Coordinates of C-alpha atoms in Angstrom, one line a residue:
Chain A
X447 CA -28.8 50.3 13.5
X448 CA -26.5 49.4 16.3
X449 CA -26.7 47.9 19.8
X450 CA -27.0 50.2 22.8
X451 CA -26.8 49.7 26.6
X452 CA -30.6 50.0 26.7
X453 CA -30.8 46.9 24.5
X454 CA -28.5 45.0 26.9
X455 CA -30.8 46.0 29.8
X456 CA -33.8 44.8 27.8
X457 CA -32.0 41.5 27.0
X458 CA -31.1 40.9 30.6
X459 CA -34.8 40.9 31.6
X460 CA -35.9 38.8 28.6
X461 CA -33.3 36.0 29.0
X462 CA -33.4 35.6 32.7
X463 CA -35.8 32.7 32.7
X464 CA -33.4 30.4 30.9
X465 CA -29.9 31.8 31.2
X466 CA -27.9 31.3 34.4
X467 CA -26.3 34.0 36.5
X468 CA -22.9 32.3 36.4
X469 CA -20.7 32.4 39.4
X470 CA -17.4 34.4 39.8
X471 CA -14.4 32.5 41.1
X472 CA -11.0 33.7 42.5
X473 CA -7.7 32.0 43.0
X474 CA -5.1 33.0 45.6
X475 CA -2.5 31.3 43.4
X476 CA -3.4 33.5 40.4
X477 CA -3.4 36.6 42.6
X478 CA 0.0 35.7 44.0
X479 CA 1.4 35.0 40.5
X480 CA 0.1 38.3 39.0
X481 CA 0.2 40.7 41.9
X482 CA -3.4 41.5 41.0
X483 CA -6.9 40.6 42.1
X484 CA -8.3 38.4 39.4
X485 CA -11.9 37.4 39.0
X486 CA -13.1 34.7 36.7
X487 CA -16.7 34.6 35.4
X488 CA -17.6 31.0 34.7
X489 CA -19.6 31.1 31.5
X490 CA -18.5 27.5 31.0
X491 CA -21.2 26.7 33.7
X492 CA -23.8 28.5 31.5
X493 CA -26.7 26.6 30.0
X494 CA -25.4 24.7 26.9
X495 CA -21.8 25.1 28.2
X496 CA -21.0 28.6 26.9
X497 CA -22.1 32.2 26.9
X498 CA -23.7 31.8 23.4
X499 CA -27.1 30.9 24.9
X500 CA -27.5 34.6 26.1
X501 CA -27.4 36.0 22.5
X502 CA -29.5 33.1 21.1
X503 CA -32.2 33.6 23.7
X504 CA -32.6 37.3 23.1
X505 CA -32.3 37.1 19.3
X506 CA -34.9 34.3 19.0
X507 CA -37.3 35.8 21.5
X508 CA -37.2 39.1 19.5
X509 CA -37.7 37.1 16.3
X510 CA -40.8 35.4 17.7
X511 CA -42.2 38.7 18.8
X512 CA -41.7 40.4 15.5
X513 CA -42.5 37.4 13.3
X514 CA -44.7 34.9 15.2
X515 CA -45.2 32.7 12.1
X516 CA -41.5 32.2 11.3
X517 CA -41.2 28.5 10.3
X518 CA -37.8 28.0 12.0
X519 CA -34.2 29.2 12.4
X520 CA -30.9 28.6 10.7
X521 CA -27.4 29.4 12.0
X522 CA -23.8 28.7 11.0
X523 CA -21.3 27.8 13.7
X524 CA -18.4 25.6 14.6
X525 CA -20.1 24.5 17.7
X526 CA -21.1 26.6 20.7
X527 CA -23.4 29.0 18.9
X528 CA -25.1 26.0 17.1
X529 CA -25.7 24.3 20.5
X530 CA -27.1 27.5 21.9
X531 CA -29.4 28.2 19.0
X532 CA -30.6 24.6 18.8
X533 CA -31.3 24.6 22.6
X534 CA -33.3 27.8 22.4
X535 CA -35.1 26.9 19.2
X536 CA -36.3 23.7 20.9
X537 CA -37.6 25.8 23.9
X538 CA -39.6 27.9 21.5
X539 CA -40.8 24.9 19.5
X540 CA -38.9 26.0 16.3
X541 CA -37.1 23.7 13.9
X542 CA -33.4 24.5 13.6
X543 CA -30.8 23.8 10.9
X544 CA -27.1 24.4 11.4
X545 CA -24.5 25.0 8.7
X546 CA -21.5 23.4 10.3
X547 CA -17.9 23.6 9.2
X548 CA -16.7 20.1 8.3
X549 CA -13.8 20.4 10.8
X550 CA -16.0 21.1 13.9
X551 CA -15.4 18.9 16.9
X552 CA -17.4 15.7 17.2
X553 CA -18.4 16.5 20.7
X554 CA -20.0 19.8 19.6
X555 CA -21.7 18.1 16.7
X556 CA -23.1 15.4 18.9
X557 CA -24.3 18.1 21.3
X558 CA -26.1 20.2 18.7
X559 CA -27.8 17.1 17.3
X560 CA -28.8 16.1 20.9
X561 CA -30.6 19.5 21.2
X562 CA -32.6 18.6 18.1
X563 CA -30.8 20.5 15.3
X564 CA -30.4 19.3 11.8
X565 CA -26.8 19.6 10.8
X566 CA -25.6 20.4 7.2
X567 CA -21.9 20.4 6.6
X568 CA -20.0 23.1 4.7
X569 CA -16.4 24.1 4.1
X570 CA -14.5 25.5 7.1
X571 CA -14.5 29.1 6.0
X572 CA -16.8 32.0 6.6
X573 CA -17.8 32.4 2.9
X574 CA -19.0 28.7 2.7
X575 CA -20.8 29.0 6.1
X576 CA -22.7 32.1 5.0
X577 CA -23.6 30.7 1.6
X578 CA -24.8 27.4 3.0
X579 CA -26.9 29.1 5.7
X580 CA -28.4 31.6 3.2
X581 CA -29.3 28.7 0.8
X582 CA -31.1 26.9 3.6
X583 CA -33.0 30.1 4.6
X584 CA -34.0 30.7 0.9
X585 CA -35.3 27.1 0.5
X586 CA -37.1 26.9 3.9
X587 CA -38.2 30.5 4.7
X588 CA -36.5 30.1 8.1
X589 CA -34.7 33.1 9.7
X590 CA -31.0 33.4 10.0
X591 CA -29.6 33.8 13.5
X592 CA -26.1 35.0 12.9
X593 CA -23.6 33.8 15.5
X594 CA -22.1 37.3 16.1
X595 CA -23.1 39.9 13.4
X596 CA -26.5 40.5 14.8
X597 CA -27.6 43.5 17.0
X598 CA -29.7 41.3 19.3
X599 CA -27.0 38.7 19.7
X600 CA -24.6 41.4 20.7
X601 CA -27.1 42.8 23.3
X602 CA -27.6 39.3 24.7
X603 CA -23.8 38.7 25.1
X604 CA -23.6 42.1 26.8
X605 CA -25.7 40.8 29.7
X606 CA -22.7 38.8 31.0
X607 CA -20.7 42.0 31.5
X608 CA -23.7 43.6 33.2
X609 CA -23.8 40.6 35.6
X610 CA -20.1 40.6 36.1
X611 CA -20.1 44.3 37.1
X612 CA -22.9 43.7 39.6
X613 CA -20.9 40.9 41.1
X614 CA -17.5 42.8 41.1
X615 CA -18.4 46.5 40.7
X616 CA -14.9 47.9 40.8
X617 CA -13.1 46.0 38.1
X618 CA -10.3 47.9 36.4
X619 CA -10.4 45.8 33.2
X620 CA -12.4 43.0 31.6
X621 CA -10.5 40.6 29.4
X622 CA -12.4 38.7 26.7
X623 CA -11.4 36.6 23.7
X624 CA -12.5 37.7 20.3
X625 CA -13.5 35.7 17.2
X626 CA -16.3 37.3 15.3
X627 CA -16.7 39.9 18.0
X628 CA -20.2 39.2 19.3
X629 CA -19.1 38.8 22.9
X630 CA -16.4 41.4 22.7
X631 CA -18.7 44.1 21.3
X632 CA -21.5 43.3 23.8
X633 CA -19.1 43.3 26.7
X634 CA -17.3 46.5 25.5
X635 CA -20.4 48.6 25.1
X636 CA -21.8 47.4 28.5
X637 CA -18.5 48.1 30.3
X638 CA -18.3 51.5 28.8
X639 CA -21.8 52.4 29.8
X640 CA -21.7 51.0 33.4
X641 CA -18.1 51.8 34.3
X642 CA -16.3 54.2 31.9
X643 CA -13.0 53.9 33.8
X644 CA -12.9 50.1 33.2
X645 CA -11.0 48.9 30.2
X646 CA -12.6 46.3 27.8
X647 CA -9.5 44.5 26.7
X648 CA -9.6 42.1 23.8
X649 CA -7.3 39.3 23.2
X650 CA -7.1 37.2 20.1
X651 CA -5.3 34.1 18.9
X652 CA -2.5 34.8 16.4
X653 CA -2.8 31.5 14.6
X654 CA -4.5 31.2 11.2
X655 CA -8.1 30.0 10.8
X656 CA -7.5 26.3 10.4
X657 CA -4.4 25.8 12.6
X658 CA -5.4 27.1 16.0
X659 CA -6.5 24.8 18.8
X660 CA -9.1 27.3 19.9
X661 CA -11.9 26.1 17.6
X662 CA -14.4 28.7 18.9
X663 CA -12.3 31.7 17.8
X664 CA -10.9 30.5 14.4
X665 CA -12.8 33.3 12.7
X666 CA -10.6 36.3 12.0
X667 CA -13.2 38.6 10.5
X668 CA -15.1 40.7 12.9
X669 CA -18.7 41.4 12.0
X670 CA -19.9 44.7 10.4
X671 CA -22.1 45.5 13.4
X672 CA -19.4 44.5 15.8
X673 CA -16.4 46.6 14.5
X674 CA -17.8 50.1 15.1
X675 CA -18.9 49.1 18.6
X676 CA -15.4 47.8 19.4
X677 CA -13.7 50.8 17.9
X678 CA -15.8 53.1 20.0
X679 CA -15.8 51.1 23.3
X680 CA -12.9 48.7 23.6
X681 CA -9.2 49.4 24.1
X682 CA -7.3 49.6 20.9
X683 CA -4.7 46.9 21.8
X684 CA -5.5 43.4 20.8
X685 CA -3.3 41.0 22.7
X686 CA -2.3 37.9 20.8
X687 CA -1.5 34.5 22.3
X688 CA -0.2 31.4 20.7
X689 CA -1.4 27.8 21.0
X690 CA 1.2 26.8 23.5
X691 CA 0.2 29.6 25.8
X692 CA -3.4 28.7 25.4
X693 CA -2.9 25.0 26.2
X694 CA -0.7 25.9 29.3
X695 CA -3.5 28.3 30.5
X696 CA -6.2 25.7 29.9
X697 CA -4.3 23.1 31.9
X698 CA -3.6 25.6 34.6
X699 CA -7.4 26.4 35.0
X700 CA -8.4 22.7 35.0
X701 CA -5.7 21.8 37.5
X702 CA -5.8 24.7 39.9
X703 CA -9.3 26.0 39.6
X704 CA -11.0 22.6 38.8
X705 CA -13.0 24.2 36.0
X706 CA -13.2 22.5 32.6
X707 CA -12.8 25.4 30.1
X708 CA -12.3 25.1 26.4
X709 CA -9.4 26.6 24.4
X710 CA -11.1 29.8 23.5
X711 CA -11.8 30.4 27.2
X712 CA -8.1 29.9 27.9
X713 CA -7.0 32.6 25.5
X714 CA -7.6 35.6 27.9
X715 CA -6.1 33.5 30.8
X716 CA -3.0 33.1 28.6
X717 CA -2.9 36.8 28.0
X718 CA -2.9 37.3 31.7
X719 CA -0.5 34.6 32.8
X720 CA 2.0 35.3 29.9
X721 CA 2.4 38.9 31.2
X722 CA 1.1 40.3 28.0
X723 CA -1.8 42.2 29.6
X724 CA 0.6 43.7 32.2
X725 CA 2.8 44.9 29.3
X726 CA 0.1 47.0 27.7
X727 CA -1.7 47.9 30.9
X728 CA 0.7 47.8 33.8
X729 CA -1.3 49.4 36.6
X730 CA -4.5 47.3 36.8
X731 CA -5.5 46.2 40.2
X732 CA -8.7 44.2 39.6
X733 CA -9.0 42.2 36.4
X734 CA -12.0 40.4 35.3
X735 CA -11.7 37.4 32.9
X736 CA -14.5 35.8 31.1
X737 CA -14.2 32.0 30.8
X738 CA -16.5 31.9 27.8
X739 CA -17.1 28.1 27.5
X740 CA -16.4 24.6 28.6
X741 CA -17.4 22.4 25.7
X742 CA -14.5 19.9 25.2
X743 CA -14.0 16.4 23.8
X744 CA -12.2 14.5 26.5
X745 CA -11.1 11.9 24.0
X746 CA -9.5 14.5 21.8
X747 CA -7.7 16.9 24.2
X748 CA -5.2 19.3 22.6
X749 CA -2.2 17.9 24.5
X750 CA -0.2 14.7 24.2
Chain B
X445 CA -14.1 9.4 73.2
X446 CA -16.1 10.0 70.1
X447 CA -17.2 12.8 67.8
X448 CA -20.6 14.5 68.4
X449 CA -22.7 17.1 66.5
X450 CA -21.5 19.7 69.1
X451 CA -18.0 19.1 67.9
X452 CA -19.1 19.7 64.3
X453 CA -20.7 22.9 65.3
X454 CA -17.5 24.0 67.1
X455 CA -15.4 23.0 64.1
X456 CA -17.6 25.0 61.8
X457 CA -16.8 28.2 63.7
X458 CA -13.2 27.4 64.0
X459 CA -12.4 26.6 60.4
X460 CA -14.5 29.3 58.7
X461 CA -11.6 31.7 58.3
X462 CA -9.7 29.4 55.9
X463 CA -12.2 26.9 54.6
X464 CA -14.5 27.8 51.7
X465 CA -18.3 27.5 51.8
X466 CA -18.3 25.5 48.6
X467 CA -21.1 26.0 46.1
X468 CA -23.9 23.5 45.2
X469 CA -24.6 22.8 41.6
X470 CA -27.5 21.1 39.8
X471 CA -27.8 19.6 36.3
X472 CA -31.1 19.4 34.4
X473 CA -29.5 16.5 32.4
X474 CA -28.8 14.5 35.6
X475 CA -32.3 15.2 36.9
X476 CA -33.8 14.0 33.7
X477 CA -31.7 10.9 33.7
X478 CA -32.5 9.9 37.2
X479 CA -36.0 11.3 37.7
X480 CA -34.7 12.9 40.9
X481 CA -33.5 16.3 42.0
X482 CA -29.8 15.9 42.4
X483 CA -27.5 18.4 44.2
X484 CA -23.7 18.3 43.9
X485 CA -21.6 19.9 46.6
X486 CA -18.4 21.0 45.0
X487 CA -15.7 20.2 47.5
X488 CA -13.3 20.0 44.5
X489 CA -13.4 23.8 44.7
X490 CA -12.4 23.7 48.4
X491 CA -9.0 25.2 49.4
X492 CA -6.2 22.6 48.5
X493 CA -8.7 21.0 46.1
X494 CA -10.5 18.6 48.5
X495 CA -12.6 18.5 51.6
X496 CA -9.6 17.3 53.6
X497 CA -8.6 20.9 54.6
X498 CA -11.7 21.0 56.9
X499 CA -10.5 18.2 59.1
X500 CA -6.9 19.4 59.0
X501 CA -7.9 22.9 60.0
X502 CA -9.9 21.8 63.0
X503 CA -7.4 19.1 64.2
X504 CA -4.4 21.4 64.0
X505 CA -6.2 24.4 65.6
X506 CA -7.2 22.1 68.5
X507 CA -3.6 20.8 68.7
X508 CA -2.2 24.3 68.9
X509 CA -4.6 25.2 71.6
X510 CA -3.9 22.1 73.7
X511 CA -0.2 21.9 73.0
X512 CA 1.1 25.4 72.0
X513 CA 4.8 24.2 72.0
X514 CA 4.3 21.3 69.6
X515 CA 7.3 21.3 67.3
X516 CA 5.4 20.2 64.1
X517 CA 3.0 17.8 62.6
X518 CA 3.2 14.4 60.8
X519 CA 0.6 12.7 58.6
X520 CA 0.4 9.8 56.3
X521 CA -1.6 10.1 53.1
X522 CA -1.7 9.2 49.4
X523 CA -2.3 12.9 48.6
X524 CA -5.2 15.0 49.5
X525 CA -4.9 14.8 53.2
X526 CA -1.1 15.5 53.0
X527 CA -1.8 18.6 50.8
X528 CA -4.4 19.8 53.4
X529 CA -2.2 19.1 56.5
X530 CA 0.8 20.7 54.8
X531 CA -1.2 23.8 53.8
X532 CA -2.7 24.2 57.3
X533 CA 0.6 23.6 59.0
X534 CA 2.2 26.4 56.9
X535 CA -0.7 28.7 58.0
X536 CA 0.2 27.9 61.6
X537 CA 3.9 28.2 61.1
X538 CA 4.5 24.5 61.9
X539 CA 6.9 22.1 60.1
X540 CA 5.1 19.2 58.4
X541 CA 6.4 15.7 57.4
X542 CA 4.3 13.4 55.2
X543 CA 4.7 9.6 55.1
X544 CA 3.6 9.0 51.5
X545 CA 2.9 5.7 49.8
X546 CA 5.4 5.2 47.0
X547 CA 2.6 4.9 44.4
X548 CA 1.0 8.3 45.1
X549 CA 0.4 10.4 42.0
X550 CA 3.1 12.8 41.0
X551 CA 0.7 15.7 40.8
X552 CA -0.3 15.2 44.5
X553 CA 3.4 14.8 45.6
X554 CA 4.3 18.0 43.8
X555 CA 1.4 19.8 45.5
X556 CA 2.3 18.7 49.0
X557 CA 5.9 19.8 48.5
X558 CA 4.7 23.1 47.1
X559 CA 2.8 23.6 50.4
X560 CA 6.1 23.2 52.2
X561 CA 5.9 19.6 53.4
X562 CA 8.8 17.2 53.7
X563 CA 7.9 13.9 52.0
X564 CA 9.1 10.5 53.2
X565 CA 8.1 7.6 51.1
X566 CA 6.8 4.3 52.5
X567 CA 5.2 1.1 51.2
X568 CA 1.7 1.5 49.7
X569 CA -0.2 -0.2 52.6
X570 CA -1.7 1.1 55.8
X571 CA 0.8 -0.8 58.1
X572 CA 3.8 0.8 56.5
X573 CA 2.2 4.2 56.4
X574 CA 1.4 4.1 60.1
X575 CA 4.8 2.7 61.1
X576 CA 6.7 5.3 59.1
X577 CA 4.6 8.1 60.5
X578 CA 5.0 6.8 64.1
X579 CA 8.8 6.6 63.6
X580 CA 9.0 10.2 62.5
X581 CA 6.8 11.3 65.4
X582 CA 9.1 9.4 67.9
X583 CA 12.2 10.9 66.4
X584 CA 11.0 14.5 66.1
X585 CA 8.4 14.9 68.9
X586 CA 5.9 16.1 66.3
X587 CA 2.3 15.3 66.6
X588 CA 0.4 12.8 64.3
X589 CA -2.6 14.2 62.5
X590 CA -4.3 11.0 61.3
X591 CA -6.0 11.4 58.0
X592 CA -9.3 9.8 59.1
X593 CA -9.1 8.1 62.5
X594 CA -9.1 11.2 64.6
X595 CA -12.1 12.7 66.4
X596 CA -11.3 16.3 65.4
X597 CA -10.7 15.4 61.8
X598 CA -14.2 13.6 61.8
X599 CA -15.7 16.8 63.3
X600 CA -14.0 19.0 60.6
X601 CA -15.3 16.8 57.8
X602 CA -18.8 16.9 59.3
X603 CA -18.9 20.7 58.6
X604 CA -19.4 20.0 54.9
X605 CA -22.7 18.2 55.6
X606 CA -23.8 21.0 57.9
X607 CA -23.2 23.5 55.1
X608 CA -24.9 21.2 52.6
X609 CA -28.1 21.0 54.7
X610 CA -28.1 24.7 55.1
X611 CA -27.9 25.1 51.3
X612 CA -30.5 22.3 50.6
X613 CA -32.4 21.7 53.8
X614 CA -34.8 19.0 52.5
X615 CA -32.4 16.4 51.1
X616 CA -33.7 12.9 51.4
X617 CA -30.2 11.3 51.2
X618 CA -26.6 12.3 51.1
X619 CA -24.2 10.1 49.1
X620 CA -20.5 10.1 50.0
X621 CA -17.6 7.9 49.1
X622 CA -15.7 6.0 51.8
X623 CA -12.1 5.1 52.2
X624 CA -10.9 5.3 55.9
X625 CA -14.3 6.8 56.8
X626 CA -13.4 10.3 58.1
X627 CA -15.7 12.0 55.7
X628 CA -18.4 9.3 55.9
X629 CA -18.5 9.4 59.7
X630 CA -18.5 13.2 60.0
X631 CA -21.2 13.4 57.3
X632 CA -23.3 10.6 58.8
X633 CA -23.4 12.0 62.4
X634 CA -24.2 15.5 61.2
X635 CA -27.0 14.4 58.9
X636 CA -28.5 12.3 61.6
X637 CA -28.4 15.2 64.0
X638 CA -29.7 17.8 61.7
X639 CA -32.2 15.8 59.6
X640 CA -33.0 12.4 61.0
X641 CA -35.2 11.4 58.1
X642 CA -32.3 11.9 55.6
X643 CA -30.2 8.9 54.7
X644 CA -26.4 9.0 54.9
X645 CA -25.6 6.5 52.1
X646 CA -22.1 5.3 51.7
X647 CA -20.6 3.9 48.6
X648 CA -17.3 2.2 48.2
X649 CA -15.1 1.0 45.4
X650 CA -15.1 -2.8 45.1
X651 CA -11.5 -3.1 43.8
X652 CA -8.6 -4.0 45.9
X653 CA -6.2 -1.5 47.5
X654 CA -3.7 -1.3 44.7
X655 CA -5.8 -1.8 41.6
X656 CA -8.4 0.9 41.8
X657 CA -8.2 4.1 39.8
X658 CA -9.7 5.9 42.8
X659 CA -6.4 6.7 44.6
X660 CA -8.1 8.6 47.4
X661 CA -10.2 5.6 48.5
X662 CA -7.8 2.7 48.2
X663 CA -7.9 2.1 51.9
X664 CA -10.3 -0.6 52.8
X665 CA -10.0 -0.4 56.6
X666 CA -12.3 2.0 58.3
X667 CA -10.8 3.7 61.4
X668 CA -11.6 2.6 64.9
X669 CA -13.2 5.9 65.8
X670 CA -15.1 5.9 62.5
X671 CA -16.8 2.5 62.5
X672 CA -19.0 3.0 65.6
X673 CA -20.2 6.4 64.2
X674 CA -21.0 4.9 60.9
X675 CA -22.8 1.9 62.4
X676 CA -24.9 4.2 64.5
X677 CA -25.7 6.9 61.9
X678 CA -25.3 5.7 58.3
X679 CA -27.4 3.4 56.3
X680 CA -26.3 -0.2 56.4
X681 CA -26.0 -0.7 52.7
X682 CA -22.6 0.1 51.2
X683 CA -22.9 0.5 47.4
X684 CA -20.0 -0.7 45.4
X685 CA -19.0 0.6 42.0
X686 CA -16.3 -0.6 39.6
X687 CA -13.5 1.3 37.9
X688 CA -15.4 1.5 34.5
X689 CA -18.4 3.0 36.2
X690 CA -16.1 5.5 38.1
X691 CA -14.4 6.6 34.9
X692 CA -17.6 7.0 33.0
X693 CA -19.0 9.1 35.9
X694 CA -15.9 11.2 36.0
X695 CA -16.0 12.0 32.3
X696 CA -19.7 12.7 32.6
X697 CA -19.1 15.3 35.3
X698 CA -16.2 16.9 33.5
X699 CA -18.1 17.0 30.2
X700 CA -21.6 18.0 31.3
X701 CA -21.0 19.9 34.5
X702 CA -17.6 21.4 33.6
X703 CA -16.2 20.4 37.0
X704 CA -12.8 18.7 37.3
X705 CA -13.3 16.0 39.9
X706 CA -11.0 13.1 40.8
X707 CA -11.8 9.4 40.7
X708 CA -12.9 9.2 44.4
X709 CA -15.4 12.0 43.8
X710 CA -16.8 10.2 40.9
X711 CA -17.6 7.1 42.9
X712 CA -20.9 8.4 44.4
X713 CA -21.8 9.8 41.0
X714 CA -21.3 6.3 39.6
X715 CA -23.5 4.8 42.3
X716 CA -26.2 7.3 41.2
X717 CA -25.9 7.0 37.4
X718 CA -25.5 3.2 37.5
X719 CA -28.9 2.9 39.2
X720 CA -27.4 1.2 42.2
X721 CA -28.6 3.9 44.6
X722 CA -32.2 3.5 43.2
X723 CA -32.0 -0.2 43.7
X724 CA -31.5 0.0 47.5
X725 CA -33.4 3.3 48.0
X726 CA -36.1 3.6 45.3
X727 CA -38.1 6.5 46.6
X728 CA -35.6 9.3 47.1
X729 CA -36.7 12.6 45.6
X730 CA -33.8 14.9 46.6
X731 CA -30.3 13.4 46.6
X732 CA -27.1 15.2 47.7
X733 CA -23.8 14.1 46.3
X734 CA -20.5 15.2 47.7
X735 CA -17.8 15.8 45.0
X736 CA -15.0 15.3 47.5
X737 CA -12.0 16.5 45.5
X738 CA -10.6 17.6 42.2
X739 CA -6.8 16.9 42.3
X740 CA -5.9 15.2 39.1
X741 CA -2.8 14.8 37.0
X742 CA -3.8 15.9 33.5
X743 CA -0.8 14.1 32.0
X744 CA -1.9 10.8 33.6
X745 CA -5.7 10.5 33.1
X746 CA -7.3 7.2 33.9
X747 CA -8.6 6.8 30.3
X748 CA -7.0 6.0 26.9

């Protein structure tokens, strides 16, 4: 069982009631700096502040269709996925419990609670997250909505690439950050289907799980559904960026483009502005960058 | 000599090559909080980071038409107007000098220099600004582009209201901040012409010139061209907000709407969220708010 472009098309129709078609921005400053035309898809302006609501909407709508009597949903997440699942669950009238790493940001915890989720804390590693979520599912009979390793979630995330290629049809590359690989897999398979000549370029953070400022991409283990899709559809190079490059890119986007983006969203910007993308792919003319989210704690910024 | 709606229409055509049609955003959170439909016009996403480029474009294009041999332009400004005039002057190949108050933010000074302006510092009061700019004009033969007290600048700023009413035709009120009154006058006369039933509501900061965090609206003296336009076209109530309300509103827009706005832009948001607008105008259903700029120094934020 895998995710296909037909699943992305189906997801697009299903989620359109609640998910936004996010705008695409350009910057003459960035174009002058890079010698390329760069397009930024502002998923930070998406409902709940990140792209995650796309996957959550499709996965939960499919769940309700296949199992109308499900007593609720459970997920594990450091923040954005939990906010998205909680927001969608409330729309469907479903109770929601989140297994949340104890080092998640306070702003994100507040937000998931504000959307009605019950929050249970676990250790900040994938094993503890998965065990904690599985135990809640076993006790309550609720269904797990995995934050990335789920074929419907991958299809939902693919819708952002479909939109992006409708907005800018002739992109030469689309640059996304990768954590567990839900967005990267959905984007890669969609790009390959709609525009085979376009590269789906991944970038990742080279820091270890606990140390990186990019709290949305701390996970270093790509999901089992995600890896084969990425191997088949994405470029083989994974660009790595460090925390300083991420923070510089984040401040640049805030200051010059007036968009509040979070650290994870700054990672592909860092790959672009540091010249690392140009090193591996020197002849790209039109580059698309997905600004995946904008959920930040203004009282705990990663500088000064 | 005053500014009419015909001037705004003329300005709209003239500036469209360089000024952006800025997007309008909504927030279900804000609508739920206020019980109104609220529309935010994102002039923070405008070229040079604020609405000021509209007035500068129209005033300098008129200047070039009427005086093709003018040797350059001079303006006085704490930041956004200087950036805009410098940016436009460079487009027209004109030298530009800015009389800049000595307490202007470093980020804004850097930006005006990056657009090619020569910066001359003066005391942080209107008298010193005007004297300094007049002396430069006398010495160089360059023309003064006043930041607000100029009929063409007022017409240019009016174009944002024209766009806003095309984007949301049935607004009941448009809320703008006021410093010298260039934007407020341009918006008020345009709103009155296009939609007489709509209120042009001004809000102002109640702090004194030097103390307010809202560095774009420190000026408390409305221009001589601006005042009669405001008296004829805008609501008589001026709402006042304090620095705490402004900072809370600024953080709210950054956190919830993911838009970087500056303190001046947060003033009308503060008037809305503090309930002060509802006190003077209780039955508004559709409220438009102009987010006038987004030029901030991330290393010198007005909190913590």
